[in-house]
mmCIF file of C-alpha atoms in Angstrom:
data_model
loop_
_atom_site.group_PDB
_atom_site.id
_atom_site.type_symbol
_atom_site.label_atom_id
_atom_site.label_comp_id
_atom_site.label_asym_id
_atom_site.label_seq_id
_atom_site.Cartn_x
_atom_site.Cartn_y
_atom_site.Cartn_z
ATOM 1 C CA UNK T 1 0.041 -0.026 -0.040
ATOM 2 C CA UNK T 2 1.370 3.383 -0.972
ATOM 3 C CA UNK T 3 2.430 5.709 2.001
ATOM 4 C CA UNK T 4 0.974 9.082 2.537
ATOM 5 C CA UNK T 5 2.883 12.023 3.613
ATOM 6 C CA UNK T 6 1.666 15.128 5.537
ATOM 7 C CA UNK T 7 0.773 18.199 3.631
ATOM 8 C CA UNK T 8 3.071 21.138 3.856
ATOM 9 C CA UNK T 9 2.747 22.975 7.279
ATOM 10 C CA UNK T 10 -0.190 25.530 7.695
ATOM 11 C CA UNK T 11 0.326 29.164 7.428
ATOM 12 C CA UNK T 12 -0.645 29.539 10.851
ATOM 13 C CA UNK T 13 0.850 28.198 14.201
ATOM 14 C CA UNK T 14 -1.777 26.850 16.544
ATOM 15 C CA UNK T 15 0.737 26.154 19.499
ATOM 16 C CA UNK T 16 1.088 28.714 22.253
ATOM 17 C CA UNK T 17 4.280 27.039 23.408
ATOM 18 C CA UNK T 18 6.209 23.821 23.480
ATOM 19 C CA UNK T 19 3.733 22.368 25.873
ATOM 20 C CA UNK T 20 1.134 19.614 25.511
ATOM 21 C CA UNK T 21 -1.641 21.545 27.115
ATOM 22 C CA UNK T 22 -5.143 20.582 26.020
ATOM 23 C CA UNK T 23 -7.152 22.345 23.374
ATOM 24 C CA UNK T 24 -10.781 22.324 22.508
ATOM 25 C CA UNK T 25 -10.809 20.960 19.006
ATOM 26 C CA UNK T 26 -13.951 20.247 16.933
ATOM 27 C CA UNK T 27 -14.129 16.685 16.048
ATOM 28 C CA UNK T 28 -17.018 15.297 13.845
ATOM 29 C CA UNK T 29 -16.886 12.104 15.764
ATOM 30 C CA UNK T 30 -16.374 13.652 19.229
ATOM 31 C CA UNK T 31 -17.257 17.282 19.409
ATOM 32 C CA UNK T 32 -14.974 19.250 21.442
ATOM 33 C CA UNK T 33 -13.116 16.312 22.656
ATOM 34 C CA UNK T 34 -10.032 17.042 24.803
ATOM 35 C CA UNK T 35 -6.817 16.457 22.867
ATOM 36 C CA UNK T 36 -3.251 17.585 22.950
ATOM 37 C CA UNK T 37 -2.091 20.095 20.401
ATOM 38 C CA UNK T 38 0.213 17.498 19.090
ATOM 39 C CA UNK T 39 -2.741 15.103 18.567
ATOM 40 C CA UNK T 40 -4.895 17.764 17.028
ATOM 41 C CA UNK T 41 -2.586 19.506 14.814
ATOM 42 C CA UNK T 42 0.486 17.078 14.338
ATOM 43 C CA UNK T 43 4.005 18.041 14.832
ATOM 44 C CA UNK T 44 5.202 21.622 14.877
ATOM 45 C CA UNK T 45 6.506 23.116 11.631
ATOM 46 C CA UNK T 46 10.033 23.036 12.872
ATOM 47 C CA UNK T 47 9.856 19.459 14.149
ATOM 48 C CA UNK T 48 10.884 16.612 12.003
ATOM 49 C CA UNK T 49 8.166 14.488 10.566
ATOM 50 C CA UNK T 50 7.956 11.075 8.888
ATOM 51 C CA UNK T 51 5.848 9.170 6.375
ATOM 52 C CA UNK T 52 2.429 8.213 7.697
ATOM 53 C CA UNK T 53 0.885 4.994 6.814
ATOM 54 C CA UNK T 54 -2.873 4.513 7.705
ATOM 55 C CA UNK T 55 -3.759 1.478 9.817
ATOM 56 C CA UNK T 56 -7.143 -0.221 10.213
ATOM 57 C CA UNK T 57 -7.240 1.115 13.772
ATOM 58 C CA UNK T 58 -6.407 4.709 12.607
ATOM 59 C CA UNK T 59 -9.222 4.833 9.986
ATOM 60 C CA UNK T 60 -11.797 2.926 11.879
ATOM 61 C CA UNK T 61 -14.855 5.232 12.553
ATOM 62 C CA UNK T 62 -15.639 6.334 16.016
ATOM 63 C CA UNK T 63 -18.850 4.633 17.353
ATOM 64 C CA UNK T 64 -21.335 6.068 19.737
ATOM 65 C CA UNK T 65 -23.490 9.163 19.814
ATOM 66 C CA UNK T 66 -21.930 12.187 18.414
ATOM 67 C CA UNK T 67 -22.222 15.515 20.227
ATOM 68 C CA UNK T 68 -22.391 18.577 18.038
ATOM 69 C CA UNK T 69 -21.320 21.717 19.803
ATOM 70 C CA UNK T 70 -21.115 25.278 18.959
ATOM 71 C CA UNK T 71 -19.009 25.716 15.893
ATOM 72 C CA UNK T 72 -16.151 28.017 16.423
ATOM 73 C CA UNK T 73 -14.377 30.028 13.865
ATOM 74 C CA UNK T 74 -12.292 27.956 11.506
ATOM 75 C CA UNK T 75 -14.127 24.713 12.615
ATOM 76 C CA UNK T 76 -15.456 23.998 9.025
ATOM 77 C CA UNK T 77 -12.084 24.300 7.590
ATOM 78 C CA UNK T 78 -10.600 21.896 10.189
ATOM 79 C CA UNK T 79 -13.413 19.491 9.938
ATOM 80 C CA UNK T 80 -13.039 19.474 6.217
ATOM 81 C CA UNK T 81 -9.399 18.653 6.433
ATOM 82 C CA UNK T 82 -10.052 15.903 8.823
ATOM 83 C CA UNK T 83 -12.723 14.506 6.527
ATOM 84 C CA UNK T 84 -10.427 14.753 3.563
ATOM 85 C CA UNK T 85 -7.661 12.795 5.256
ATOM 86 C CA UNK T 86 -10.127 10.153 6.340
ATOM 87 C CA UNK T 87 -11.427 9.678 2.705
ATOM 88 C CA UNK T 88 -7.807 9.424 1.386
ATOM 89 C CA UNK T 89 -7.030 6.958 4.068
ATOM 90 C CA UNK T 90 -10.109 4.975 3.148
ATOM 91 C CA UNK T 91 -9.234 4.954 -0.502
ATOM 92 C CA UNK T 92 -5.618 4.054 0.149
ATOM 93 C CA UNK T 93 -6.489 1.186 2.429
ATOM 94 C CA UNK T 94 -8.217 -0.403 -0.543
ATOM 95 C CA UNK T 95 -11.657 -0.329 0.789
ATOM 96 C CA UNK T 96 -10.805 -1.772 4.283
ATOM 97 C CA UNK T 97 -12.971 0.723 6.209
ATOM 98 C CA UNK T 98 -16.124 -1.140 7.481
ATOM 99 C CA UNK T 99 -18.945 -0.427 9.725
ATOM 100 C CA UNK T 100 -19.967 -2.519 12.741
ATOM 101 C CA UNK T 101 -23.482 -3.104 11.446
ATOM 102 C CA UNK T 102 -22.849 -3.496 7.793
ATOM 103 C CA UNK T 103 -20.760 -5.850 5.787
ATOM 104 C CA UNK T 104 -17.608 -4.525 4.175
ATOM 105 C CA UNK T 105 -18.110 -2.948 0.878
ATOM 106 C CA UNK T 106 -16.230 -4.584 -1.931
ATOM 107 C CA UNK T 107 -14.471 -2.578 -4.615
ATOM 108 C CA UNK T 108 -13.824 -4.519 -7.874
ATOM 109 C CA UNK T 109 -12.456 -3.595 -11.272
ATOM 110 C CA UNK T 110 -14.747 -4.009 -14.307
ATOM 111 C CA UNK T 111 -14.250 -6.892 -16.654
ATOM 112 C CA UNK T 112 -12.782 -5.170 -19.733
ATOM 113 C CA UNK T 113 -13.424 -8.274 -21.944
ATOM 114 C CA UNK T 114 -17.060 -8.451 -20.782
ATOM 115 C CA UNK T 115 -17.492 -4.659 -21.453
ATOM 116 C CA UNK T 116 -16.121 -5.066 -24.836
ATOM 117 C CA UNK T 117 -18.549 -7.839 -25.680
ATOM 118 C CA UNK T 118 -21.330 -5.667 -24.348
ATOM 119 C CA UNK T 119 -20.291 -2.811 -26.414
ATOM 120 C CA UNK T 120 -20.290 -5.112 -29.490
ATOM 121 C CA UNK T 121 -23.785 -6.329 -28.637
ATOM 122 C CA UNK T 122 -25.145 -2.788 -28.032
ATOM 123 C CA UNK T 123 -25.784 -1.985 -31.713
ATOM 124 C CA UNK T 124 -28.127 -4.942 -31.926
ATOM 125 C CA UNK T 125 -30.165 -3.710 -29.060
ATOM 126 C CA UNK T 126 -30.543 -0.142 -30.412
ATOM 127 C CA UNK T 127 -32.915 1.077 -33.261
ATOM 128 C CA UNK T 128 -31.612 1.224 -36.654
ATOM 129 C CA UNK T 129 -29.612 4.421 -37.054
ATOM 130 C CA UNK T 130 -31.402 4.942 -40.606
ATOM 131 C CA UNK T 131 -34.706 5.241 -38.805
ATOM 132 C CA UNK T 132 -33.507 8.022 -36.429
ATOM 133 C CA UNK T 133 -34.463 11.518 -37.659
ATOM 134 C CA UNK T 134 -31.611 13.501 -38.838
ATOM 135 C CA UNK T 135 -29.174 10.600 -38.402
ATOM 136 C CA UNK T 136 -30.224 8.129 -41.191
ATOM 137 C CA UNK T 137 -28.742 10.324 -43.801
ATOM 138 C CA UNK T 138 -25.425 10.331 -42.150
ATOM 139 C CA UNK T 139 -24.924 6.568 -42.141
ATOM 140 C CA UNK T 140 -26.907 5.842 -45.388
ATOM 141 C CA UNK T 141 -23.930 4.293 -47.008
ATOM 142 C CA UNK T 142 -23.469 1.336 -44.648
ATOM 143 C CA UNK T 143 -23.416 -1.988 -46.296
ATOM 144 C CA UNK T 144 -24.356 -5.282 -44.821
ATOM 145 C CA UNK T 145 -22.531 -8.618 -44.622
ATOM 146 C CA UNK T 146 -23.618 -12.039 -45.889
ATOM 147 C CA UNK T 147 -25.745 -12.620 -42.694
ATOM 148 C CA UNK T 148 -27.432 -9.277 -42.883
ATOM 149 C CA UNK T 149 -25.346 -7.674 -40.039
ATOM 150 C CA UNK T 150 -24.205 -4.066 -40.578
ATOM 151 C CA UNK T 151 -20.363 -3.777 -41.071
ATOM 152 C CA UNK T 152 -20.306 -1.012 -38.620
ATOM 153 C CA UNK T 153 -21.854 -3.162 -35.894
ATOM 154 C CA UNK T 154 -18.957 -5.852 -36.368
ATOM 155 C CA UNK T 155 -16.243 -3.307 -36.263
ATOM 156 C CA UNK T 156 -14.303 -2.472 -33.142
ATOM 157 C CA UNK T 157 -15.457 0.326 -31.152
ATOM 158 C CA UNK T 158 -12.806 2.691 -32.534
ATOM 159 C CA UNK T 159 -14.000 2.051 -36.080
ATOM 160 C CA UNK T 160 -17.697 1.904 -35.424
ATOM 161 C CA UNK T 161 -19.568 3.647 -38.182
ATOM 162 C CA UNK T 162 -16.924 2.992 -40.847
ATOM 163 C CA UNK T 163 -18.484 1.486 -43.963
ATOM 164 C CA UNK T 164 -16.932 -1.349 -45.995
ATOM 165 C CA UNK T 165 -16.134 1.175 -48.837
ATOM 166 C CA UNK T 166 -14.600 3.553 -46.338
ATOM 167 C CA UNK T 167 -12.566 0.743 -44.882
ATOM 168 C CA UNK T 168 -11.407 -0.487 -48.291
ATOM 169 C CA UNK T 169 -10.377 3.122 -49.002
ATOM 170 C CA UNK T 170 -8.186 3.169 -45.803
ATOM 171 C CA UNK T 171 -10.496 5.002 -43.689
ATOM 172 C CA UNK T 172 -10.353 3.637 -40.142
ATOM 173 C CA UNK T 173 -11.288 6.654 -37.963
ATOM 174 C CA UNK T 174 -15.064 6.772 -37.320
ATOM 175 C CA UNK T 175 -15.059 10.345 -36.561
ATOM 176 C CA UNK T 176 -13.176 11.335 -39.713
ATOM 177 C CA UNK T 177 -15.643 8.998 -41.626
ATOM 178 C CA UNK T 178 -18.526 10.721 -40.110
ATOM 179 C CA UNK T 179 -17.058 14.060 -40.877
ATOM 180 C CA UNK T 180 -16.493 12.866 -44.415
ATOM 181 C CA UNK T 181 -20.184 11.789 -44.734
ATOM 182 C CA UNK T 182 -21.413 14.936 -43.176
ATOM 183 C CA UNK T 183 -19.380 16.887 -45.733
ATOM 184 C CA UNK T 184 -20.487 14.674 -48.605
ATOM 185 C CA UNK T 185 -24.149 15.079 -47.414
ATOM 186 C CA UNK T 186 -23.698 18.827 -47.155
ATOM 187 C CA UNK T 187 -22.123 18.864 -50.712
ATOM 188 C CA UNK T 188 -24.958 16.646 -51.921
ATOM 189 C CA UNK T 189 -27.557 18.915 -50.365
ATOM 190 C CA UNK T 190 -25.749 21.963 -52.051
ATOM 191 C CA UNK T 191 -25.783 20.132 -55.255
ATOM 192 C CA UNK T 192 -29.385 19.347 -54.843
ATOM 193 C CA UNK T 193 -30.082 22.991 -53.982
ATOM 194 C CA UNK T 194 -28.092 24.114 -57.054
ATOM 195 C CA UNK T 195 -29.915 21.596 -59.089
ATOM 196 C CA UNK T 196 -33.203 22.768 -57.810
ATOM 197 C CA UNK T 197 -32.206 26.326 -58.630
ATOM 198 C CA UNK T 198 -31.122 25.425 -62.015
ATOM 199 C CA UNK T 199 -34.381 23.519 -62.587
ATOM 200 C CA UNK T 200 -36.357 26.480 -61.443
ATOM 201 C CA UNK T 201 -34.299 28.851 -63.522
ATOM 202 C CA UNK T 202 -34.925 26.500 -66.554
ATOM 203 C CA UNK T 203 -38.573 26.225 -65.735
ATOM 204 C CA UNK T 204 -39.000 29.967 -65.609
ATOM 205 C CA UNK T 205 -36.950 30.259 -68.808
ATOM 206 C CA UNK T 206 -39.278 27.686 -70.467
ATOM 207 C CA UNK T 207 -42.314 29.606 -69.161
ATOM 208 C CA UNK T 208 -40.924 32.959 -70.320
ATOM 209 C CA UNK T 209 -40.026 31.416 -73.698
ATOM 210 C CA UNK T 210 -43.495 29.909 -73.870
ATOM 211 C CA UNK T 211 -45.095 33.348 -72.998
ATOM 212 C CA UNK T 212 -42.900 34.901 -75.569
ATOM 213 C CA UNK T 213 -43.799 32.279 -78.051
ATOM 214 C CA UNK T 214 -47.472 32.912 -77.262
ATOM 215 C CA UNK T 215 -47.159 36.547 -77.762
ATOM 216 C CA UNK T 216 -45.293 36.020 -81.001
ATOM 217 C CA UNK T 217 -47.984 33.497 -82.168
ATOM 218 C CA UNK T 218 -50.636 36.080 -81.184
ATOM 219 C CA UNK T 219 -48.783 38.804 -83.020
ATOM 220 C CA UNK T 220 -48.481 36.504 -86.023
ATOM 221 C CA UNK T 221 -52.192 35.678 -85.906
ATOM 222 C CA UNK T 222 -53.024 39.319 -85.733
ATOM 223 C CA UNK T 223 -50.667 40.020 -88.629
ATOM 224 C CA UNK T 224 -52.178 37.190 -90.656
ATOM 225 C CA UNK T 225 -55.575 38.389 -89.787
ATOM 226 C CA UNK T 226 -54.663 41.927 -90.884
ATOM 227 C CA UNK T 227 -52.956 40.588 -94.065
ATOM 228 C CA UNK T 228 -56.110 38.610 -94.945
ATOM 229 C CA UNK T 229 -58.252 41.557 -94.156
ATOM 230 C CA UNK T 230 -56.170 43.762 -96.472
ATOM 231 C CA UNK T 231 -56.297 41.064 -99.110
ATOM 232 C CA UNK T 232 -60.040 40.796 -98.714
ATOM 233 C CA UNK T 233 -60.327 44.596 -98.893
ATOM 234 C CA UNK T 234 -58.134 44.709 -101.989
ATOM 235 C CA UNK T 235 -60.245 41.989 -103.469
ATOM 236 C CA UNK T 236 -63.376 43.768 -102.688
ATOM 237 C CA UNK T 237 -62.062 47.065 -104.135
ATOM 238 C CA UNK T 238 -60.839 45.292 -107.168
ATOM 239 C CA UNK T 239 -64.097 43.454 -107.571
ATOM 240 C CA UNK T 240 -65.850 46.780 -107.220
ATOM 241 C CA UNK T 241 -63.494 48.491 -109.665
ATOM 242 C CA UNK T 242 -64.066 45.500 -111.999
ATOM 243 C CA UNK T 243 -67.723 45.793 -111.615
ATOM 244 C CA UNK T 244 -67.625 49.493 -112.274
ATOM 245 C CA UNK T 245 -65.228 48.842 -115.154
ATOM 246 C CA UNK T 246 -67.652 46.284 -116.495
ATOM 247 C CA UNK T 247 -70.330 48.688 -115.842
ATOM 248 C CA UNK T 248 -68.456 51.523 -117.655
ATOM 249 C CA UNK T 249 -67.952 49.244 -120.497
ATOM 250 C CA UNK T 250 -71.510 48.265 -120.535
ATOM 251 C CA UNK T 251 -74.396 49.883 -122.498
ATOM 252 C CA UNK T 252 -78.075 49.923 -121.793
ATOM 253 C CA UNK T 253 -81.228 51.132 -123.428
ATOM 254 C CA UNK T 254 -82.378 54.720 -122.343
ATOM 255 C CA UNK T 255 -85.793 53.386 -121.240
ATOM 256 C CA UNK T 256 -86.998 50.216 -119.565
ATOM 257 C CA UNK T 257 -90.495 50.332 -121.143
ATOM 258 C CA UNK T 258 -90.925 52.192 -124.482
ATOM 259 C CA UNK T 259 -92.240 51.941 -128.095
ATOM 260 C CA UNK T 260 -90.241 53.126 -131.124
ATOM 261 C CA UNK T 261 -91.937 55.821 -133.010
ATOM 262 C CA UNK T 262 -90.260 58.318 -135.613
ATOM 263 C CA UNK T 263 -86.885 57.008 -136.624
ATOM 264 C CA UNK T 264 -83.569 58.573 -137.844
ATOM 265 C CA UNK T 265 -83.897 60.390 -141.293
ATOM 266 C CA UNK T 266 -87.762 60.234 -141.345
ATOM 267 C CA UNK T 267 -89.513 63.095 -143.126
ATOM 268 C CA UNK T 268 -92.248 64.982 -141.541
ATOM 269 C CA UNK T 269 -93.901 68.201 -141.042
ATOM 270 C CA UNK T 270 -92.712 68.529 -137.373
ATOM 271 C CA UNK T 271 -89.170 69.387 -138.344
ATOM 272 C CA UNK T 272 -87.496 71.344 -141.116
ATOM 273 C CA UNK T 273 -85.412 68.437 -142.515
ATOM 274 C CA UNK T 274 -85.172 64.794 -142.042
ATOM 275 C CA UNK T 275 -85.525 63.510 -138.464
ATOM 276 C CA UNK T 276 -82.037 63.619 -136.730
ATOM 277 C CA UNK T 277 -82.733 61.134 -133.958
ATOM 278 C CA UNK T 278 -84.842 58.238 -132.673
ATOM 279 C CA UNK T 279 -88.051 58.751 -130.737
ATOM 280 C CA UNK T 280 -89.045 56.498 -127.775
ATOM 281 C CA UNK T 281 -92.768 56.902 -127.001
ATOM 282 C CA UNK T 282 -93.432 56.340 -123.389
ATOM 283 C CA UNK T 283 -95.557 57.674 -120.561
ATOM 284 C CA UNK T 284 -94.738 61.059 -118.987
ATOM 285 C CA UNK T 285 -92.327 60.736 -115.996
ATOM 286 C CA UNK T 286 -90.738 57.514 -117.088
ATOM 287 C CA UNK T 287 -87.097 57.508 -115.933
ATOM 288 C CA UNK T 288 -84.612 58.181 -118.632
ATOM 289 C CA UNK T 289 -81.240 56.399 -118.009
ATOM 290 C CA UNK T 290 -77.687 57.107 -119.081
ATOM 291 C CA UNK T 291 -76.910 54.692 -121.962
ATOM 292 C CA UNK T 292 -73.152 54.674 -120.937
ATOM 293 C CA UNK T 293 -70.805 56.064 -118.496
ATOM 294 C CA UNK T 294 -69.817 59.750 -119.148
ATOM 295 C CA UNK T 295 -70.043 63.349 -118.064
ATOM 296 C CA UNK T 296 -73.045 65.593 -118.040
ATOM 297 C CA UNK T 297 -71.788 68.657 -120.183
ATOM 298 C CA UNK T 298 -75.216 70.394 -120.661
ATOM 299 C CA UNK T 299 -78.516 70.272 -118.734
ATOM 300 C CA UNK T 300 -81.097 72.959 -119.439
ATOM 301 C CA UNK T 301 -83.640 74.437 -121.882
ATOM 302 C CA UNK T 302 -82.727 73.908 -125.540
ATOM 303 C CA UNK T 303 -85.491 75.743 -127.641
ATOM 304 C CA UNK T 304 -87.314 73.194 -129.814
ATOM 305 C CA UNK T 305 -85.638 70.327 -128.003
ATOM 306 C CA UNK T 306 -87.355 71.479 -124.780
ATOM 307 C CA UNK T 307 -85.373 70.378 -121.664
ATOM 308 C CA UNK T 308 -82.193 68.567 -122.849
ATOM 309 C CA UNK T 309 -79.404 66.700 -121.142
ATOM 310 C CA UNK T 310 -76.232 66.233 -123.220
ATOM 311 C CA UNK T 311 -73.980 63.223 -121.937
ATOM 312 C CA UNK T 312 -70.462 63.213 -123.360
ATOM 313 C CA UNK T 313 -68.820 59.830 -123.299
ATOM 314 C CA UNK T 314 -65.045 59.129 -122.909
ATOM 315 C CA UNK T 315 -64.460 58.902 -126.674
ATOM 316 C CA UNK T 316 -66.032 62.369 -127.148
ATOM 317 C CA UNK T 317 -69.323 60.987 -128.465
ATOM 318 C CA UNK T 318 -72.416 63.156 -127.382
ATOM 319 C CA UNK T 319 -75.858 61.607 -126.402
ATOM 320 C CA UNK T 320 -78.757 64.015 -126.505
ATOM 321 C CA UNK T 321 -81.771 63.316 -124.402
ATOM 322 C CA UNK T 322 -84.543 65.836 -125.327
ATOM 323 C CA UNK T 323 -88.222 66.889 -124.527
ATOM 324 C CA UNK T 324 -87.634 65.970 -120.792
ATOM 325 C CA UNK T 325 -90.141 67.083 -118.273
ATOM 326 C CA UNK T 326 -87.417 67.269 -115.708
ATOM 327 C CA UNK T 327 -83.751 66.712 -115.262
ATOM 328 C CA UNK T 328 -82.005 64.948 -112.329
ATOM 329 C CA UNK T 329 -78.287 65.712 -113.257
ATOM 330 C CA UNK T 330 -76.589 68.985 -113.676
ATOM 331 C CA UNK T 331 -73.758 70.082 -116.018
ATOM 332 C CA UNK T 332 -70.420 68.711 -114.696
ATOM 333 C CA UNK T 333 -71.980 65.708 -113.004
ATOM 334 C CA UNK T 334 -70.397 62.159 -113.808
ATOM 335 C CA UNK T 335 -72.787 59.436 -114.295
ATOM 336 C CA UNK T 336 -72.466 55.603 -114.903
ATOM 337 C CA UNK T 337 -74.503 53.400 -117.188
ATOM 338 C CA UNK T 338 -77.981 53.061 -115.946
ATOM 339 C CA UNK T 339 -77.999 56.250 -113.810
ATOM 340 C CA UNK T 340 -81.277 58.265 -114.125
ATOM 341 C CA UNK T 341 -80.652 61.605 -115.733
ATOM 342 C CA UNK T 342 -84.210 62.831 -116.251
ATOM 343 C CA UNK T 343 -87.839 61.959 -116.942
ATOM 344 C CA UNK T 344 -89.823 61.559 -120.086
ATOM 345 C CA UNK T 345 -91.882 64.812 -120.993
ATOM 346 C CA UNK T 346 -93.206 66.763 -123.986
ATOM 347 C CA UNK T 347 -91.564 70.074 -123.810
ATOM 348 C CA UNK T 348 -90.326 72.013 -126.847
ATOM 349 C CA UNK T 349 -91.431 71.035 -130.279
ATOM 350 C CA UNK T 350 -93.435 67.881 -129.291
ATOM 351 C CA UNK T 351 -96.648 66.257 -130.188
ATOM 352 C CA UNK T 352 -96.747 64.054 -126.936
ATOM 353 C CA UNK T 353 -94.743 62.680 -124.294
ATOM 354 C CA UNK T 354 -91.611 60.865 -125.736
ATOM 355 C CA UNK T 355 -87.843 60.787 -125.657
ATOM 356 C CA UNK T 356 -85.937 62.070 -128.521
ATOM 357 C CA UNK T 357 -82.286 60.747 -128.585
ATOM 358 C CA UNK T 358 -79.573 61.693 -130.839
ATOM 359 C CA UNK T 359 -75.907 60.295 -131.168
ATOM 360 C CA UNK T 360 -73.227 62.658 -132.410
ATOM 361 C CA UNK T 361 -69.739 61.114 -132.478
ATOM 362 C CA UNK T 362 -67.155 63.651 -131.502
ATOM 363 C CA UNK T 363 -69.843 66.249 -131.237
ATOM 364 C CA UNK T 364 -70.358 66.388 -134.951
ATOM 365 C CA UNK T 365 -73.457 65.510 -137.050
ATOM 366 C CA UNK T 366 -75.869 62.997 -135.743
ATOM 367 C CA UNK T 367 -75.918 59.271 -136.856
ATOM 368 C CA UNK T 368 -78.540 56.600 -136.552
ATOM 369 C CA UNK T 369 -78.960 55.914 -132.786
ATOM 370 C CA UNK T 370 -80.378 52.309 -133.219
ATOM 371 C CA UNK T 371 -77.366 51.294 -135.341
ATOM 372 C CA UNK T 372 -75.007 52.756 -132.866
ATOM 373 C CA UNK T 373 -76.698 51.265 -129.789
ATOM 374 C CA UNK T 374 -77.133 47.733 -131.581
ATOM 375 C CA UNK T 375 -73.351 47.997 -132.255
ATOM 376 C CA UNK T 376 -72.761 48.303 -128.583
ATOM 377 C CA UNK T 377 -74.760 45.161 -127.705
ATOM 378 C CA UNK T 378 -77.855 46.907 -126.762
ATOM 379 C CA UNK T 379 -80.931 44.873 -127.742
ATOM 380 C CA UNK T 380 -83.175 47.489 -129.269
#
């Protein structure tokens, strides 16, 4: 048993002189028991001292009732020192201190082999680490042996948590392996976050591209609709122009309902020479139409012709419409084939309501109106 030495001398000197006079000392086992200063405090600082070895008798606890007296200044410090010495002695004695009414307490060292086996069996009694929240991802790479037992569970305690792949790679430190897995998981999470961000950006780009494509498609549809509208408008205008052109090229009879009477060159007492035009007998007020497209160059009273409208065609031919009761066009008006220019009457040198029509090419002498109109396709 290892010997114990006294602690260095206290910073104070409890002795009054070299005597052995009694002092009242606080003792937790016998309060204020009468002991000598040598017994209470040990040898003086200037006295020689030897090693002290505790014995069974010196460390045996005092039996009997304990009296607790009034604590004096410094009593707690001294009692603590006494208790400390007692505890050290008890430990140094190897557990030899006993109580009268109790069996001695035995102190035994743990079986390290049994503890190692217990540690090895501990993983089988614990839940699967993969099922623990926040931990399963850190040990997700463990592999199992042929009998289904995790490699980490079979490994020594110092290498617990090291997977077969990590062991093959030369990694034997469980903490470093765990740190590597944490870093790998963090990198994986960062990669996942980056992938999610890229996917989000790509999705937004696709949505933006789709919106732009829709806008372009809508603009293209509008442009196509506008193009078709313009084409339709151009076709309509073209058709109208063609119709007008056709109408302009067309010719029509001056009256819808008539009866031929005095013809061109006919002699009679109503005129000084041969008849210079063609008469169309009809009821008074019958509409008189423009035979062809042209411009009204005269519209008014013309003596023996009564009210007369002169229509000049593009080739310079003049058409005279005479004996009208009224005129609906004025000089300078442009008319198309079929436009009403006046109404049948009997004004001027006339024996009754009828239309007197003359055809004068280039404004010169008249020609036979019937022959001219028939030459234009008019069925007279």
